[in-house]
Amino acid sequence: MSIKLNSNEKYIITLLRSVLNNSIPPEKPEDVSFEKVYSIAKYHNIANMLFYAINKLEKKPNSEIFKRWKERYYKGISRDLIQKSELEKILNIFEKNQIKNIVLKGFELKKLYPKSDMRFMSDIDILISKKNAEKVSLIMNELGYKTMSYGKEKDDIYFKEPIMNVEIHNALFNIHYKKYNSFFKNLDEMKNLISKTKYQYNFSNEDFFLFLFIHTVKHYLYSGIGIRIVMDIYLYLKAKEKILNWDYINNSLQKLELLEFFKIFNHFTKTWFEDEKESEIDIEIGKYIFNSGTYGNTKNNRLNILFSAKEINIKKSKVKSIFSIIFPSLEIMQISYPILKKLPFFLPIFFIIRGLKVILFKRKNLNYISDIFKINKDDLNKRKDFHSKTGLK
């Protein structure tokens, strides 16, 4: 498979550039298919944004595709309005109930786009102190939200018809991202926060960017990232680059062993949305992102898990990865079985209970093990080489 973008993918980047620059997009080349462009745009949740460019073309898609595209555009506007209205309600009641919070990622990033509805957002993420989780749960239920998940890992999840997904975080990363959690800590221990109201806070510009970039790396090395995140990074740096404390950012990234990757990734974003000349690794990153889609894909996930095992021998990588699934750490087991916090010596018994549940009810874990076994040496070596060239070890 070629690592170069095909004509449809290249045209998508061209259309996105025209939207970000508020310019007239070029007409569709002969070797580009509107059907394929629309399909890829859906895969990356940017179809609503691309419509702003498509609507300016003299030669538009056929009526059927154009109608579907226009529906995505209107749904994007509706989604944006509903999310803004609901977030305002949530923050107002948090303020009245003295709940310290930070709204994460999406809503701040929306401000950087020409129009806020262009930046599709699947859910709203809010960081709170863990001590307020129960209080917040009652509030969310009073606001008409159904509890989808509570007390598991780092976030509680709530849903309200028709489209409102809200994730209430008590930490920024899951427990196995120890390096990242030690850098950011929990909300009550965070420094450099900027007060918006008595109880609502923002990160400093530098910490906002660091969280955004580290969160990007986390997904990049898990199942992959989509085009939208590339735009987020590009637009944030374009807006804030001259006012950021780069000594602080570079030192922080150096400690997290991400500085080299940041420099390469930052250059890559400019090959898409400015006129920086692209290198071979820029082309590879671009293809990796196009293949990943909004939330990544299974093949990326399996290869990246074996890459993360840090073993030279593929058999050892597979054994190590599968072992971590069958026998998770005590910390991870305590999430599913809280009794282990008080009685950790019962861990072997709960490994057996967990194994039976996997066999009887969680077949996807067995599929995961099967997928790991199917990975071949050549594919894994290519993935290791790819990540190594971008500074990810």
GROMACS .gro file of C-alpha atoms in nm, residues 25-313:
model
  289
   25PRO     CA    1  -1.184   2.637  -0.317
   26PRO     CA    2  -1.056   2.497  -0.645
   27GLU     CA    3  -1.300   2.292  -0.851
   28LYS     CA    4  -1.290   1.913  -0.823
   29PRO     CA    5  -1.014   1.750  -1.029
   30GLU     CA    6  -1.118   1.484  -1.279
   31ASP     CA    7  -0.962   1.201  -1.078
   32VAL     CA    8  -1.152   1.293  -0.760
   33SER     CA    9  -1.486   1.138  -0.660
   34PHE     CA   10  -1.732   1.344  -0.455
   35GLU     CA   11  -1.878   1.018  -0.322
   36LYS     CA   12  -1.538   0.908  -0.189
   37VAL     CA   13  -1.457   1.254  -0.052
   38TYR     CA   14  -1.788   1.256   0.134
   39SER     CA   15  -1.727   0.904   0.268
   40ILE     CA   16  -1.380   0.994   0.397
   41ALA     CA   17  -1.516   1.317   0.549
   42LYS     CA   18  -1.781   1.119   0.740
   43TYR     CA   19  -1.513   0.877   0.861
   44HIS     CA   20  -1.328   1.174   1.010
   45ASN     CA   21  -1.635   1.371   1.130
   46ILE     CA   22  -1.549   1.671   0.913
   47ALA     CA   23  -1.829   1.644   0.652
   48ASN     CA   24  -2.016   1.937   0.808
   49MET     CA   25  -1.704   2.154   0.786
   50LEU     CA   26  -1.625   2.051   0.428
   51PHE     CA   27  -1.973   2.160   0.322
   52TYR     CA   28  -1.863   2.522   0.365
   53ALA     CA   29  -1.618   2.464   0.079
   54ILE     CA   30  -1.842   2.235  -0.130
   55ASN     CA   31  -2.119   2.496  -0.126
   56LYS     CA   32  -1.885   2.750  -0.290
   57LEU     CA   33  -1.804   2.527  -0.588
   58GLU     CA   34  -1.950   2.609  -0.928
   59LYS     CA   35  -1.978   2.241  -1.014
   60LYS     CA   36  -2.137   2.086  -0.708
   61PRO     CA   37  -2.190   1.714  -0.634
   62ASN     CA   38  -2.501   1.545  -0.771
   63SER     CA   39  -2.825   1.625  -0.590
   64GLU     CA   40  -2.827   1.308  -0.377
   65ILE     CA   41  -2.475   1.356  -0.236
   66PHE     CA   42  -2.523   1.731  -0.200
   67LYS     CA   43  -2.845   1.674  -0.003
   68ARG     CA   44  -2.665   1.435   0.237
   69TRP     CA   45  -2.379   1.681   0.274
   70LYS     CA   46  -2.619   1.967   0.347
   71GLU     CA   47  -2.794   1.758   0.612
   72ARG     CA   48  -2.457   1.705   0.785
   73TYR     CA   49  -2.403   2.081   0.774
   74TYR     CA   50  -2.740   2.158   0.936
   75LYS     CA   51  -2.695   1.882   1.193
   76GLY     CA   52  -2.356   2.032   1.281
   77ILE     CA   53  -2.513   2.372   1.344
   78SER     CA   54  -2.793   2.218   1.552
   79ARG     CA   55  -2.547   2.009   1.753
   80ASP     CA   56  -2.333   2.314   1.823
   81LEU     CA   57  -2.630   2.518   1.950
   82ILE     CA   58  -2.760   2.235   2.172
   83GLN     CA   59  -2.415   2.170   2.323
   84LYS     CA   60  -2.358   2.539   2.396
   85SER     CA   61  -2.698   2.572   2.564
   86GLU     CA   62  -2.656   2.257   2.771
   87LEU     CA   63  -2.303   2.345   2.880
   88GLU     CA   64  -2.420   2.684   3.001
   89LYS     CA   65  -2.690   2.515   3.212
   90ILE     CA   66  -2.439   2.270   3.359
   91LEU     CA   67  -2.181   2.537   3.442
   92ASN     CA   68  -2.442   2.764   3.600
   93ILE     CA   69  -2.563   2.490   3.833
   94PHE     CA   70  -2.204   2.387   3.910
   95GLU     CA   71  -2.138   2.747   4.012
   96LYS     CA   72  -2.443   2.756   4.240
   97ASN     CA   73  -2.332   2.429   4.401
   98GLN     CA   74  -1.970   2.544   4.445
   99ILE     CA   75  -1.820   2.275   4.222
  100LYS     CA   76  -1.475   2.365   4.095
  101ASN     CA   77  -1.433   2.267   3.730
  102ILE     CA   78  -1.244   2.306   3.402
  103VAL     CA   79  -1.410   2.261   3.064
  104LEU     CA   80  -1.167   2.054   2.858
  105LYS     CA   81  -1.058   2.061   2.494
  106GLY     CA   82  -1.345   2.100   2.251
  107PHE     CA   83  -1.521   2.418   2.356
  108GLU     CA   84  -1.203   2.620   2.378
  109LEU     CA   85  -1.090   2.483   2.042
  110LYS     CA   86  -1.420   2.572   1.875
  111LYS     CA   87  -1.331   2.939   1.923
  112LEU     CA   88  -1.033   2.898   1.689
  113TYR     CA   89  -1.238   2.788   1.388
  114PRO     CA   90  -1.398   3.040   1.150
  115LYS     CA   91  -1.737   2.921   1.283
  116SER     CA   92  -1.778   2.714   1.598
  117ASP     CA   93  -2.009   2.456   1.437
  118MET     CA   94  -1.726   2.358   1.201
  119ARG     CA   95  -1.549   2.182   1.486
  120PHE     CA   96  -1.759   1.868   1.543
  121MET     CA   97  -1.764   1.760   1.907
  122SER     CA   98  -1.892   1.418   2.006
  123ASP     CA   99  -1.912   1.496   2.376
  124ILE     CA  100  -1.845   1.760   2.640
  125ASP     CA  101  -1.557   1.694   2.880
  126ILE     CA  102  -1.545   1.859   3.222
  127LEU     CA  103  -1.282   1.805   3.491
  128ILE     CA  104  -1.390   1.810   3.856
  129SER     CA  105  -1.250   1.696   4.190
  130LYS     CA  106  -1.323   1.333   4.268
  131LYS     CA  107  -1.478   1.434   4.601
  132ASN     CA  108  -1.759   1.605   4.406
  133ALA     CA  109  -1.843   1.308   4.181
  134GLU     CA  110  -2.148   1.195   4.377
  135LYS     CA  111  -2.283   1.548   4.405
  136VAL     CA  112  -2.235   1.601   4.031
  137SER     CA  113  -2.411   1.273   3.955
  138LEU     CA  114  -2.723   1.392   4.136
  139ILE     CA  115  -2.707   1.726   3.953
  140MET     CA  116  -2.674   1.561   3.613
  141ASN     CA  117  -2.972   1.336   3.686
  142GLU     CA  118  -3.176   1.640   3.795
  143LEU     CA  119  -3.088   1.804   3.462
  144GLY     CA  120  -3.239   1.508   3.278
  145TYR     CA  121  -2.922   1.312   3.206
  146LYS     CA  122  -2.912   0.934   3.226
  147THR     CA  123  -2.609   0.785   3.399
  148MET     CA  124  -2.430   0.561   3.150
  149SER     CA  125  -2.126   0.485   3.366
  150TYR     CA  126  -2.032   0.585   3.718
  151GLY     CA  127  -1.734   0.518   3.945
  152LYS     CA  128  -1.525   0.342   3.680
  153GLU     CA  129  -1.178   0.465   3.594
  154LYS     CA  130  -1.131   0.837   3.542
  155ASP     CA  131  -1.470   0.956   3.423
  156ASP     CA  132  -1.843   0.928   3.470
  157ILE     CA  133  -2.055   0.935   3.156
  158TYR     CA  134  -2.399   1.091   3.114
  159PHE     CA  135  -2.638   1.108   2.819
  160LYS     CA  136  -2.943   1.320   2.738
  161GLU     CA  137  -3.155   1.297   2.425
  162PRO     CA  138  -3.105   1.379   2.146
  163ILE     CA  139  -2.726   1.414   2.127
  164MET     CA  140  -2.580   1.520   2.461
  165ASN     CA  141  -2.289   1.307   2.581
  166VAL     CA  142  -2.110   1.451   2.884
  167GLU     CA  143  -1.799   1.302   3.039
  168ILE     CA  144  -1.721   1.419   3.392
  169HIS     CA  145  -1.353   1.352   3.459
  170ASN     CA  146  -1.185   1.321   3.797
  171ALA     CA  147  -0.844   1.280   3.629
  172LEU     CA  148  -0.708   1.371   3.287
  173PHE     CA  149  -0.566   1.027   3.205
  174ASN     CA  150  -0.632   0.666   3.301
  175ILE     CA  151  -0.424   0.522   3.584
  176HIS     CA  152  -0.176   0.340   3.358
  177TYR     CA  153  -0.062   0.675   3.213
  178LYS     CA  154   0.136   0.740   3.528
  179LYS     CA  155   0.387   0.976   3.368
  180TYR     CA  156   0.113   1.203   3.233
  181ASN     CA  157  -0.092   1.194   3.554
  182SER     CA  158   0.212   1.285   3.764
  183PHE     CA  159   0.266   1.587   3.539
  184PHE     CA  160  -0.091   1.721   3.559
  185LYS     CA  161  -0.203   1.579   3.896
  186ASN     CA  162  -0.566   1.614   4.004
  187LEU     CA  163  -0.769   1.934   3.995
  188ASP     CA  164  -0.716   2.032   4.360
  189GLU     CA  165  -0.337   2.008   4.321
  190MET     CA  166  -0.306   2.186   3.986
  191LYS     CA  167  -0.110   2.508   3.961
  192ASN     CA  168  -0.117   2.790   3.702
  193LEU     CA  169  -0.497   2.779   3.673
  194ILE     CA  170  -0.679   3.089   3.552
  195SER     CA  171  -1.004   3.178   3.727
  196LYS     CA  172  -1.301   3.253   3.497
  197THR     CA  173  -1.561   3.265   3.775
  198LYS     CA  174  -1.545   3.171   4.141
  199TYR     CA  175  -1.557   2.799   4.061
  200GLN     CA  176  -1.484   2.771   3.688
  201TYR     CA  177  -1.120   2.764   3.581
  202ASN     CA  178  -0.908   2.740   3.269
  203PHE     CA  179  -0.561   2.601   3.217
  204SER     CA  180  -0.290   2.848   3.138
  205ASN     CA  181  -0.230   2.871   2.762
  206GLU     CA  182   0.080   2.656   2.802
  207ASP     CA  183  -0.087   2.384   3.008
  208PHE     CA  184  -0.388   2.383   2.777
  209PHE     CA  185  -0.157   2.315   2.485
  210LEU     CA  186   0.039   2.052   2.676
  211PHE     CA  187  -0.280   1.869   2.768
  212LEU     CA  188  -0.407   1.896   2.410
  213PHE     CA  189  -0.083   1.761   2.266
  214ILE     CA  190  -0.033   1.484   2.523
  215HIS     CA  191  -0.395   1.378   2.475
  216THR     CA  192  -0.324   1.369   2.101
  217VAL     CA  193  -0.016   1.151   2.153
  218LYS     CA  194  -0.214   0.915   2.375
  219HIS     CA  195  -0.469   0.851   2.098
  220TYR     CA  196  -0.203   0.854   1.825
  221LEU     CA  197  -0.025   0.567   2.002
  222TYR     CA  198  -0.345   0.383   2.091
  223SER     CA  199  -0.557   0.345   1.776
  224GLY     CA  200  -0.464   0.653   1.576
  225ILE     CA  201  -0.606   1.004   1.536
  226GLY     CA  202  -0.821   1.180   1.279
  227ILE     CA  203  -0.788   1.495   1.068
  228ARG     CA  204  -0.979   1.707   1.320
  229ILE     CA  205  -0.706   1.675   1.585
  230VAL     CA  206  -0.445   1.788   1.331
  231MET     CA  207  -0.650   2.103   1.272
  232ASP     CA  208  -0.686   2.156   1.647
  233ILE     CA  209  -0.309   2.153   1.700
  234TYR     CA  210  -0.245   2.370   1.397
  235LEU     CA  211  -0.507   2.634   1.483
  236TYR     CA  212  -0.409   2.654   1.849
  237LEU     CA  213  -0.044   2.716   1.770
  238LYS     CA  214  -0.129   2.958   1.492
  239ALA     CA  215  -0.338   3.163   1.736
  240LYS     CA  216  -0.111   3.137   2.043
  241GLU     CA  217   0.242   3.068   1.918
  242LYS     CA  218   0.376   3.419   1.978
  243ILE     CA  219   0.246   3.446   2.335
  244LEU     CA  220   0.332   3.098   2.464
  245ASN     CA  221   0.617   3.039   2.707
  246TRP     CA  222   0.817   2.803   2.489
  247ASP     CA  223   1.086   2.738   2.748
  248TYR     CA  224   0.821   2.592   2.977
  249ILE     CA  225   0.656   2.391   2.697
  250ASN     CA  226   0.980   2.254   2.554
  251ASN     CA  227   1.116   2.162   2.897
  252SER     CA  228   0.790   1.988   2.983
  253LEU     CA  229   0.784   1.794   2.657
  254GLN     CA  230   1.148   1.701   2.705
  255LYS     CA  231   1.070   1.554   3.047
  256LEU     CA  232   0.782   1.360   2.895
  257GLU     CA  233   1.006   1.238   2.610
  258LEU     CA  234   0.777   1.400   2.352
  259LEU     CA  235   0.978   1.700   2.233
  260GLU     CA  236   1.117   1.537   1.919
  261PHE     CA  237   0.773   1.410   1.818
  262PHE     CA  238   0.623   1.755   1.877
  263LYS     CA  239   0.874   1.923   1.647
  264ILE     CA  240   0.806   1.669   1.372
  265PHE     CA  241   0.428   1.681   1.419
  266ASN     CA  242   0.422   2.062   1.428
  267HIS     CA  243   0.608   2.072   1.096
  268PHE     CA  244   0.369   1.812   0.954
  269THR     CA  245   0.059   2.026   1.031
  270LYS     CA  246   0.213   2.311   0.831
  271THR     CA  247   0.263   2.089   0.527
  272TRP     CA  248  -0.115   2.042   0.523
  273PHE     CA  249  -0.237   2.391   0.606
  274GLU     CA  250   0.050   2.614   0.502
  275ASP     CA  251   0.317   2.576   0.235
  276GLU     CA  252   0.588   2.389   0.425
  277LYS     CA  253   0.766   2.136   0.208
  278GLU     CA  254   0.679   1.782   0.311
  279SER     CA  255   0.934   1.511   0.382
  280GLU     CA  256   0.884   1.135   0.359
  281ILE     CA  257   0.792   1.116   0.727
  282ASP     CA  258   0.532   1.393   0.685
  283ILE     CA  259   0.375   1.187   0.406
  284GLU     CA  260   0.375   0.876   0.628
  285ILE     CA  261   0.213   1.061   0.918
  286GLY     CA  262  -0.053   1.196   0.684
  287LYS     CA  263  -0.141   0.851   0.552
  288TYR     CA  264  -0.147   0.707   0.905
  289ILE     CA  265  -0.397   0.976   1.004
  290PHE     CA  266  -0.621   0.935   0.699
  291ASN     CA  267  -0.632   0.558   0.756
  292SER     CA  268  -0.713   0.605   1.126
  293GLY     CA  269  -1.042   0.793   1.105
  294THR     CA  270  -1.185   0.997   1.391
  295TYR     CA  271  -1.133   0.737   1.663
  296GLY     CA  272  -0.858   0.519   1.520
  297ASN     CA  273  -0.892   0.160   1.402
  298THR     CA  274  -0.839  -0.195   1.526
  299LYS     CA  275  -0.527  -0.272   1.323
  300ASN     CA  276  -0.353   0.040   1.452
  301ASN     CA  277  -0.449  -0.054   1.804
  302ARG     CA  278  -0.306  -0.405   1.786
  303LEU     CA  279   0.018  -0.294   1.620
  304ASN     CA  280   0.062  -0.006   1.863
  305ILE     CA  281   0.005  -0.231   2.164
  306LEU     CA  282   0.281  -0.462   2.045
  307PHE     CA  283   0.500  -0.158   1.979
  308SER     CA  284   0.436  -0.039   2.335
  309ALA     CA  285   0.552  -0.374   2.473
  310LYS     CA  286   0.908  -0.256   2.392
  311GLU     CA  287   1.032  -0.605   2.307
  312ILE     CA  288   1.270  -0.681   2.021
  313ASN     CA  289   1.129  -1.030   1.970
   0.00000   0.00000   0.00000
